[in-house]
GROMACS .gro file of C-alpha atoms in nm:
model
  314
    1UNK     CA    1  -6.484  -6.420  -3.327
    2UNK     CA    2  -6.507  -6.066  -3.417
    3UNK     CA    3  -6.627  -5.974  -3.756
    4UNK     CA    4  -6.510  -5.717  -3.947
    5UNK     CA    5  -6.684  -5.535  -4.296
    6UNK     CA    6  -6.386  -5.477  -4.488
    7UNK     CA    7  -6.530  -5.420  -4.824
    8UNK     CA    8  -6.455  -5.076  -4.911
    9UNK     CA    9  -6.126  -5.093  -4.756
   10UNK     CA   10  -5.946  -5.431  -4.875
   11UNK     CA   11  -5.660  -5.389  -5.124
   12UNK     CA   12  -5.615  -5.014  -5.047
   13UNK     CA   13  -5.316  -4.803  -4.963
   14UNK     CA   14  -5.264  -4.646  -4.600
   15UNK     CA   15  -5.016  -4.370  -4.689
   16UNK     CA   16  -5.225  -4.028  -4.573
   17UNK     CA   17  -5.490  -3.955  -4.372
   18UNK     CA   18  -5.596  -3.667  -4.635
   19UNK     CA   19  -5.660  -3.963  -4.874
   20UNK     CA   20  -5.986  -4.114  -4.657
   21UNK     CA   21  -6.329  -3.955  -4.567
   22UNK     CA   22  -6.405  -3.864  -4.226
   23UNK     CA   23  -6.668  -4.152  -4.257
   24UNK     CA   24  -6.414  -4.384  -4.332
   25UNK     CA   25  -6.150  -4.234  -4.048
   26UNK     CA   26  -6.466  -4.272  -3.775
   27UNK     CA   27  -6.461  -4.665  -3.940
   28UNK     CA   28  -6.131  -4.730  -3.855
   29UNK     CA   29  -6.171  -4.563  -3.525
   30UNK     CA   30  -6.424  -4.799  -3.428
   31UNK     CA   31  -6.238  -5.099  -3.559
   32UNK     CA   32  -5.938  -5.026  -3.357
   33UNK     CA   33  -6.178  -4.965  -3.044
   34UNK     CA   34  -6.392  -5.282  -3.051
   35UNK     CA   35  -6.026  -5.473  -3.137
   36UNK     CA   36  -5.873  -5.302  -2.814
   37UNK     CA   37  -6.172  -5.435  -2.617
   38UNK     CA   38  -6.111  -5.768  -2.738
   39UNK     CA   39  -5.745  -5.769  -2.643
   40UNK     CA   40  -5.826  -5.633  -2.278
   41UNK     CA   41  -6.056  -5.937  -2.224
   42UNK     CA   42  -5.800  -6.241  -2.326
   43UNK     CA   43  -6.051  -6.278  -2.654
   44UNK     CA   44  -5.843  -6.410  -2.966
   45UNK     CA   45  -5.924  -6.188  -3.294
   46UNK     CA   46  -5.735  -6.434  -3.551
   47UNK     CA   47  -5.897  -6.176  -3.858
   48UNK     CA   48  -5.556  -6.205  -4.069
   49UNK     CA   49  -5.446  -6.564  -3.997
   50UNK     CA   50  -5.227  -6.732  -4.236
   51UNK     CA   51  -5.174  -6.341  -4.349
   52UNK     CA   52  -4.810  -6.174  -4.353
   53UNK     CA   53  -4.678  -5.873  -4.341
   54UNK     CA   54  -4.351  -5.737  -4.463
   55UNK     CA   55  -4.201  -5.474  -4.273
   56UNK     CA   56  -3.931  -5.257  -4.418
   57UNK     CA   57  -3.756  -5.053  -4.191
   58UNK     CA   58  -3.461  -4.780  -4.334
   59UNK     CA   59  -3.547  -4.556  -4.026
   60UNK     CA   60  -3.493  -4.731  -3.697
   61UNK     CA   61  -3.823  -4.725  -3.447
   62UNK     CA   62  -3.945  -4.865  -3.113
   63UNK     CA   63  -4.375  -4.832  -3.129
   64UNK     CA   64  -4.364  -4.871  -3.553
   65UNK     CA   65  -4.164  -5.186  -3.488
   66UNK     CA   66  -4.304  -5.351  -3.149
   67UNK     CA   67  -4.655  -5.242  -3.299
   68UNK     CA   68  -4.673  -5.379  -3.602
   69UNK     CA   69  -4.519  -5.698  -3.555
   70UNK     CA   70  -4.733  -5.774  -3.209
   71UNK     CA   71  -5.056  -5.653  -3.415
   72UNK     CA   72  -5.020  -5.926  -3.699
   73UNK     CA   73  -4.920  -6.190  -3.396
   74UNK     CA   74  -5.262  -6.094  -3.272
   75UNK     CA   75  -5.468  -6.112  -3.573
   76UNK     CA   76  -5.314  -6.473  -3.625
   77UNK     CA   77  -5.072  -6.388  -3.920
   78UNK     CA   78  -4.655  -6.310  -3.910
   79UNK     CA   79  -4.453  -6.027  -3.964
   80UNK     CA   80  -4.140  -6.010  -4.143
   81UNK     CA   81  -3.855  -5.743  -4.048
   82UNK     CA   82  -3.663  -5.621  -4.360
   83UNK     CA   83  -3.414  -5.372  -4.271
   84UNK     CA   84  -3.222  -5.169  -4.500
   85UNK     CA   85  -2.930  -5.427  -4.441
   86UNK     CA   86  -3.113  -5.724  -4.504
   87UNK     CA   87  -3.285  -5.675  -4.845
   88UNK     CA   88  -3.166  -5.562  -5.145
   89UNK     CA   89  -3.352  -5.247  -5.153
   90UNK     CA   90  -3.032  -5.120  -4.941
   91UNK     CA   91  -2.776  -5.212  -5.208
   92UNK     CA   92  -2.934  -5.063  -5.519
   93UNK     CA   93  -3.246  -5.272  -5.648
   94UNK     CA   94  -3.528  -5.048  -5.740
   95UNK     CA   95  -3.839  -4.986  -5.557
   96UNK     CA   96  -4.035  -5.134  -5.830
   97UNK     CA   97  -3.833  -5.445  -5.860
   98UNK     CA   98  -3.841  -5.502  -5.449
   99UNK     CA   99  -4.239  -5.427  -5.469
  100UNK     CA  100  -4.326  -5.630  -5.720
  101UNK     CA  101  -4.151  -5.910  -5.562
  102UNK     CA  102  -4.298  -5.885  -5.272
  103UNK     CA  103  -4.610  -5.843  -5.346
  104UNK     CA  104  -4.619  -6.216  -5.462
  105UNK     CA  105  -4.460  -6.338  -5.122
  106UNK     CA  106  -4.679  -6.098  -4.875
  107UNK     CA  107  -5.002  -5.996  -4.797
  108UNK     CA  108  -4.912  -5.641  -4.716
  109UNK     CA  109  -4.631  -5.427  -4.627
  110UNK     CA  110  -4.537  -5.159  -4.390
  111UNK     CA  111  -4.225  -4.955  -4.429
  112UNK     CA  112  -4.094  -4.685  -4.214
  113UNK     CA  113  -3.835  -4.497  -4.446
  114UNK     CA  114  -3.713  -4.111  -4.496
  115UNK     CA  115  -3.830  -4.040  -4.831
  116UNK     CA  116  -4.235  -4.044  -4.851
  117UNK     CA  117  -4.138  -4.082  -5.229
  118UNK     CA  118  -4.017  -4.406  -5.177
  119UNK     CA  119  -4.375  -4.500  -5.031
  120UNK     CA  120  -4.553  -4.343  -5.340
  121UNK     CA  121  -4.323  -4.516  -5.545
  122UNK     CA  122  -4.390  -4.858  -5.357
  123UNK     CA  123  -4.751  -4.863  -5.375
  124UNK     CA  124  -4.712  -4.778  -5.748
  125UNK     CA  125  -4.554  -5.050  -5.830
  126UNK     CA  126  -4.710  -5.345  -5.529
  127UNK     CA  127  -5.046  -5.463  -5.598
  128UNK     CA  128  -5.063  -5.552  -5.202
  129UNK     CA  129  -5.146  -5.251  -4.956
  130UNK     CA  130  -4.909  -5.058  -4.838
  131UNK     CA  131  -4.905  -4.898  -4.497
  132UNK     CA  132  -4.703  -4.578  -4.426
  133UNK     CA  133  -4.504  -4.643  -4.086
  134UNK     CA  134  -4.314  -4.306  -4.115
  135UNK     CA  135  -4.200  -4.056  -4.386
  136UNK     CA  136  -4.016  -3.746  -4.337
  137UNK     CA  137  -4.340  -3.586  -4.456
  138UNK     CA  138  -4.644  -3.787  -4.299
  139UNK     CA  139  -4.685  -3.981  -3.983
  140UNK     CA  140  -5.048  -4.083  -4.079
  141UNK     CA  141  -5.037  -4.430  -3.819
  142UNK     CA  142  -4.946  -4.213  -3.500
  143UNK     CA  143  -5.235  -3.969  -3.599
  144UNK     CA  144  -5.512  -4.189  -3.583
  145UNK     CA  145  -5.343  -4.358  -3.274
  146UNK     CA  146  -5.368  -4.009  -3.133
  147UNK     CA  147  -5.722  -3.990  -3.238
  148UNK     CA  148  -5.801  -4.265  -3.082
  149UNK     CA  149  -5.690  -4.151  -2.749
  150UNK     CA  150  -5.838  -3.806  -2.791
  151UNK     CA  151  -6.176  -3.966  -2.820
  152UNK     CA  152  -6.114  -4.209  -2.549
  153UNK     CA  153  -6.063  -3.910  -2.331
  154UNK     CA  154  -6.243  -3.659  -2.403
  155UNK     CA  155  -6.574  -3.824  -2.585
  156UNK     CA  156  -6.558  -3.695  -2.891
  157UNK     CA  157  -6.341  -3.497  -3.121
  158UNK     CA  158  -6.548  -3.282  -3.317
  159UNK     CA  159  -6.526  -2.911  -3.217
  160UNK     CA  160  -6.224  -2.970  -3.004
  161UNK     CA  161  -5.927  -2.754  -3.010
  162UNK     CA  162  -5.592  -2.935  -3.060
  163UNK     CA  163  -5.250  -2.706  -3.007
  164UNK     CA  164  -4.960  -2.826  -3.151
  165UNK     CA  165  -4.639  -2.703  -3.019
  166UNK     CA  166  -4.299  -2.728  -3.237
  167UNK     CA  167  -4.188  -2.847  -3.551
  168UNK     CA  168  -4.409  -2.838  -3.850
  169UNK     CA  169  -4.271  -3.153  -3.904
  170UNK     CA  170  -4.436  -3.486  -4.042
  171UNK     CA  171  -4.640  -3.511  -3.729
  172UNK     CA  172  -4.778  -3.158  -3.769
  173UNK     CA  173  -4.848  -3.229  -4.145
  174UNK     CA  174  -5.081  -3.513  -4.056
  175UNK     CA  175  -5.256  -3.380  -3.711
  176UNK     CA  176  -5.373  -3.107  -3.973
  177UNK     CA  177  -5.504  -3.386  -4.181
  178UNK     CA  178  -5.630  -3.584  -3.919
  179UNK     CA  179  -5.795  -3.315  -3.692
  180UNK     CA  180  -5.907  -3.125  -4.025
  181UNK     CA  181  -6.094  -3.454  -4.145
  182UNK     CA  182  -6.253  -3.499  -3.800
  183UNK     CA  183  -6.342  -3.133  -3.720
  184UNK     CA  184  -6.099  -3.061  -3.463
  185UNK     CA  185  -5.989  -2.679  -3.455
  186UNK     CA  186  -5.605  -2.721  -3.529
  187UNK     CA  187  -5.380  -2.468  -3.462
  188UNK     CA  188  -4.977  -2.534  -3.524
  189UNK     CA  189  -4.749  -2.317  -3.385
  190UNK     CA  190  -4.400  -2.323  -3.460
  191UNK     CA  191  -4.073  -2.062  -3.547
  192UNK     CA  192  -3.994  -1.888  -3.865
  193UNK     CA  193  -3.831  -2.135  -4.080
  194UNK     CA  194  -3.979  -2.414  -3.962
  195UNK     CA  195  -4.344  -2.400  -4.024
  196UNK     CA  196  -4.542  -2.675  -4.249
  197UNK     CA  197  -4.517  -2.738  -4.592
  198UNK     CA  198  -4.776  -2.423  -4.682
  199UNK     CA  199  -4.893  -2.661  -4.988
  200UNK     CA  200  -4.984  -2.908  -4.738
  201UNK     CA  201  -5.175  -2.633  -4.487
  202UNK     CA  202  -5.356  -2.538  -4.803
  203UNK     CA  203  -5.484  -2.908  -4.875
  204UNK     CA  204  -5.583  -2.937  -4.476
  205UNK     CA  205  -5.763  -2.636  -4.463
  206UNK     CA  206  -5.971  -2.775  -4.742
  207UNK     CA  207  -6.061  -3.047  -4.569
  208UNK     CA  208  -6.113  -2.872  -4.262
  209UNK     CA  209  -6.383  -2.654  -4.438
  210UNK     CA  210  -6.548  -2.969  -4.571
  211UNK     CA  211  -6.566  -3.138  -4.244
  212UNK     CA  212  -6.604  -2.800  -3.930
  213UNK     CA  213  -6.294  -2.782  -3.860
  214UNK     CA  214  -6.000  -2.537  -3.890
  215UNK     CA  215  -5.645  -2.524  -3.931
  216UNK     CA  216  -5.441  -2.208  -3.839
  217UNK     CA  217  -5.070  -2.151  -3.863
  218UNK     CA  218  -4.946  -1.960  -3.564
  219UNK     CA  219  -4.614  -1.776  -3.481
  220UNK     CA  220  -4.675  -1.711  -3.073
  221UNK     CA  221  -4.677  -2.102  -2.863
  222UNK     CA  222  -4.866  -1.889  -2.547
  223UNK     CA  223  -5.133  -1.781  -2.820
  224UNK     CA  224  -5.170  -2.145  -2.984
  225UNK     CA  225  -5.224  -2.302  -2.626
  226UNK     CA  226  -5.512  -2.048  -2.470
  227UNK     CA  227  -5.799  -2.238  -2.437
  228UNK     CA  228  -5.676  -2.576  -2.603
  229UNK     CA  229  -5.851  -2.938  -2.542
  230UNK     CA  230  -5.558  -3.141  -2.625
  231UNK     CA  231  -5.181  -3.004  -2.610
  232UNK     CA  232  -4.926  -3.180  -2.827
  233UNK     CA  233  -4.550  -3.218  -2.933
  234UNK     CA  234  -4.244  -3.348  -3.079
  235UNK     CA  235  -3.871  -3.329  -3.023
  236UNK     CA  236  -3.714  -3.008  -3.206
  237UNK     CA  237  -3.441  -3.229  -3.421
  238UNK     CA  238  -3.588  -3.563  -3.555
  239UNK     CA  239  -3.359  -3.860  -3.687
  240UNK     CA  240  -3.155  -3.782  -3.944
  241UNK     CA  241  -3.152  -3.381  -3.847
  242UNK     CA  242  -2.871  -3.448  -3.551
  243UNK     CA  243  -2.630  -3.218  -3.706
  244UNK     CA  244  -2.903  -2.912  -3.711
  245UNK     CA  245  -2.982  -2.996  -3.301
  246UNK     CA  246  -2.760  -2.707  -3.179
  247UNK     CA  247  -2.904  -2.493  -3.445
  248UNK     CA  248  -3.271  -2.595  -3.369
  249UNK     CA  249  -3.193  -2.541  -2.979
  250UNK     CA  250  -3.190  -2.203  -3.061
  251UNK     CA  251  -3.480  -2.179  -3.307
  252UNK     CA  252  -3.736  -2.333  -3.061
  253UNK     CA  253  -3.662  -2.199  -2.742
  254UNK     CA  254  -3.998  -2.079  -2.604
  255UNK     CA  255  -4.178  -2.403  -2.780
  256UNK     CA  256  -4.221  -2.604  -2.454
  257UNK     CA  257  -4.502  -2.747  -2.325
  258UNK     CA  258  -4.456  -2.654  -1.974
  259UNK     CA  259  -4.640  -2.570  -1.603
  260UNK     CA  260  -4.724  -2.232  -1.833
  261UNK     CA  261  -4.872  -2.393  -2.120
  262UNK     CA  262  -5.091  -2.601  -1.885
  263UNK     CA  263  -5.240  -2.289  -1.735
  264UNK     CA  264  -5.346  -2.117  -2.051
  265UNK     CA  265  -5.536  -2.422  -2.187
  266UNK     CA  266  -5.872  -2.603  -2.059
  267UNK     CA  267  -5.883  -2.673  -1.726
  268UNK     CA  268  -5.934  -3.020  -1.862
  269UNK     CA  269  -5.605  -3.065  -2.133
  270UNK     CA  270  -5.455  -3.359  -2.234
  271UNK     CA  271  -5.115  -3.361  -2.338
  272UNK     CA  272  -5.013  -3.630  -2.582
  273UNK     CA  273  -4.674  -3.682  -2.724
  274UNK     CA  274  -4.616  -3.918  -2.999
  275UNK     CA  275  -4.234  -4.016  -2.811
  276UNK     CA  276  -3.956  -3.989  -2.803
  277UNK     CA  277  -3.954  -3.732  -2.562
  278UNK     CA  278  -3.666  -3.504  -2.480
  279UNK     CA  279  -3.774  -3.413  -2.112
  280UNK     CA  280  -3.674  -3.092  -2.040
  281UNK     CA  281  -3.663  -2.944  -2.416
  282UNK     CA  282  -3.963  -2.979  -2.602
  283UNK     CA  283  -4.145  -3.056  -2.291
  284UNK     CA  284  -4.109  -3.064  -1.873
  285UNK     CA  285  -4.069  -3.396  -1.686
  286UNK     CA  286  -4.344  -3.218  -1.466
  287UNK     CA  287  -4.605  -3.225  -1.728
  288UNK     CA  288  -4.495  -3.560  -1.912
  289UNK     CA  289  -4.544  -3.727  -1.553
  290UNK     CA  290  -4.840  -3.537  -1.451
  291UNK     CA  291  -5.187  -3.568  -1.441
  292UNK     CA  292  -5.258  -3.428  -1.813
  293UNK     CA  293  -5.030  -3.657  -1.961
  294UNK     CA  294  -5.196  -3.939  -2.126
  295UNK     CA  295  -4.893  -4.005  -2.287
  296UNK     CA  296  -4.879  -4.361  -2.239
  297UNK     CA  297  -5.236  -4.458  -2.340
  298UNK     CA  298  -5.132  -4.258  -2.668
  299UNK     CA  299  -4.832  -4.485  -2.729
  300UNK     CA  300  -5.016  -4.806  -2.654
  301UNK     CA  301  -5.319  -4.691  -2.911
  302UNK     CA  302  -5.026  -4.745  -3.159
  303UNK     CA  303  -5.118  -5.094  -3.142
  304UNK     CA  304  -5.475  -5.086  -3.174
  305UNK     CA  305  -5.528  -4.789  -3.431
  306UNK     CA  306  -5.259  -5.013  -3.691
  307UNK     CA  307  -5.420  -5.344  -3.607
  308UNK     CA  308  -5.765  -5.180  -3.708
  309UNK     CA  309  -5.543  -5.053  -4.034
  310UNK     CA  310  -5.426  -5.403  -4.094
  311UNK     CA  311  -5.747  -5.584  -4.026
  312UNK     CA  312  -5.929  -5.327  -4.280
  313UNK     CA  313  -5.689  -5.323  -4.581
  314UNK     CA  314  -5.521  -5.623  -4.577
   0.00000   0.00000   0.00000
């Protein structure tokens, strides 16, 4: 069976990518490679058996869910689904109270919720590792998913350019973190009003400087894309920002990854969205389908880049 050296990982918190050295980023990296290699050839990788994970959902999700509970089938332990409706947490008992009690009943827990202060909050109070499925503010599991397929593409990612297209939403906030860390060249580019949290840019440009990278904040999509390794975006309205999607229609017309976009970039580009996708707005069916897209590989890394997560701090 696989072996794993877990010892400067086990008992921590996965809530940002901006909280681990690119050292420890290349580690889990590697874990979730040599774990996907063991999947593809029918080898079991029981590393968490008898192990459980608790898995609160108050945002609904398709990958988050399907990935997280088939990663802790395959490392031989269980996962629990807690939805908002099912556990107290959704009719008024604290965050510390629902944290504390779980941490004496599971090995770990995941949640996928609106408020990232709800996750700070959780790991506060748990003295199990908490994983960050999803905040409004940081989407650090897709990230290293996406990092994962970056390398597997393209050999490396140091020195790469990465243009994101849209809005500087929790996905942009942690591709700056995560390409920062790794010395991609980030470049976000999004419309007036909706650009990252500039308190957030400031922390990733930090890193970037630590590790060769960059991270630059862009007005003009056609300028962000020239010349890009990897293009990459998200729907314009999220869940939970229906009501603005008329609104944001407006705001981010132009912010399509299109036939154009493909053009201006590498010959080479990948196009990676982290799904799901609203063909025809944020991106064409043409380039979604075509032979840039590695779309798919991206959302399948899902599984590998949180089973190396799991295996690591749990």
């Amino acid at each position: 069976m696989i072996t794993i050296d877990h010892s400067q990982f086990k008992g921590r918190d996965f809530i940002s990518l901006h909280d681990f050295t690119q050292n420890e980023l290349k580690c889990f990296l590697d874990v979730a490679a040599e774990l996907k290699k063991e999947q593809k050839a029918g080898r079991p990788h029981p590393i968490l058996q008898g192990k459980t994970l608790g898995m609160i959902f108050t945002k609904s999700s398709t990958r988050t869910r399907v990935s997280f509970e088939v990663g802790i089938y395959q490392l031989g332990g269980q996962g629990l689904f807690l939805s908002g409706r099912d556990i107290q947490l959704g009719r008024g008992e604290t965050i510390a109270d629902t944290a504390r009690v779980l941490s004496r009943m599971v090995d770990g827990i995941m949640i996928r919720t609106f408020s990232h202060q709800e996750v700070l909050d959780l790991a506060q109070y748990a003295t199990i590792p908490i994983i960050n499925g999803l905040t409004d503010m940081l989407h650090p599991c897709q990230v290293l998913a996406d990092l994962m397929t970056i390398q597997e593409h393209k050999g490396r990612l140091a020195g790469l350019k990465l243009a994101y297209i849209g809005d500087g939403n929790n996905m942009a906030h942690s591709l700056m973190f995560g390409g920062a860390k790794m010395g991609l060249q980030v470049v976000i580019a999004s419309p007036q009003g909706y650009k990252p949290d500039p308190a957030l840019v400031a922390l990733a440009q930090e890193d970037a400087k630590a590790n060769g990278g960059s991270v630059d904040i862009l007005d003009d999509p056609l300028e962000a894309v020239k010349g890009a390794d990897v293009l990459y975006t998200d729907v314009w309205a999220s869940m939970g920002q229906e009501a603005e999607a008329g609104e944001r229609m407006k705001a981010f017309q132009g912010y399509q990854i299109n036939a154009e976009s493909l053009k201006l970039a590498h010959p080479s580009a990948i196009v990676l969205h982290c799904l799901p996708a609203h063909r025809g707005e944020e991106i064409t069916e043409e380039v979604i389908e075509g032979a840039h897209s590695v779309v798919f590989d991206e959302a399948e890394n899902r599984l590998h880049a949180q089973k190396a997560i799991m295996a690591l701090v749990m």
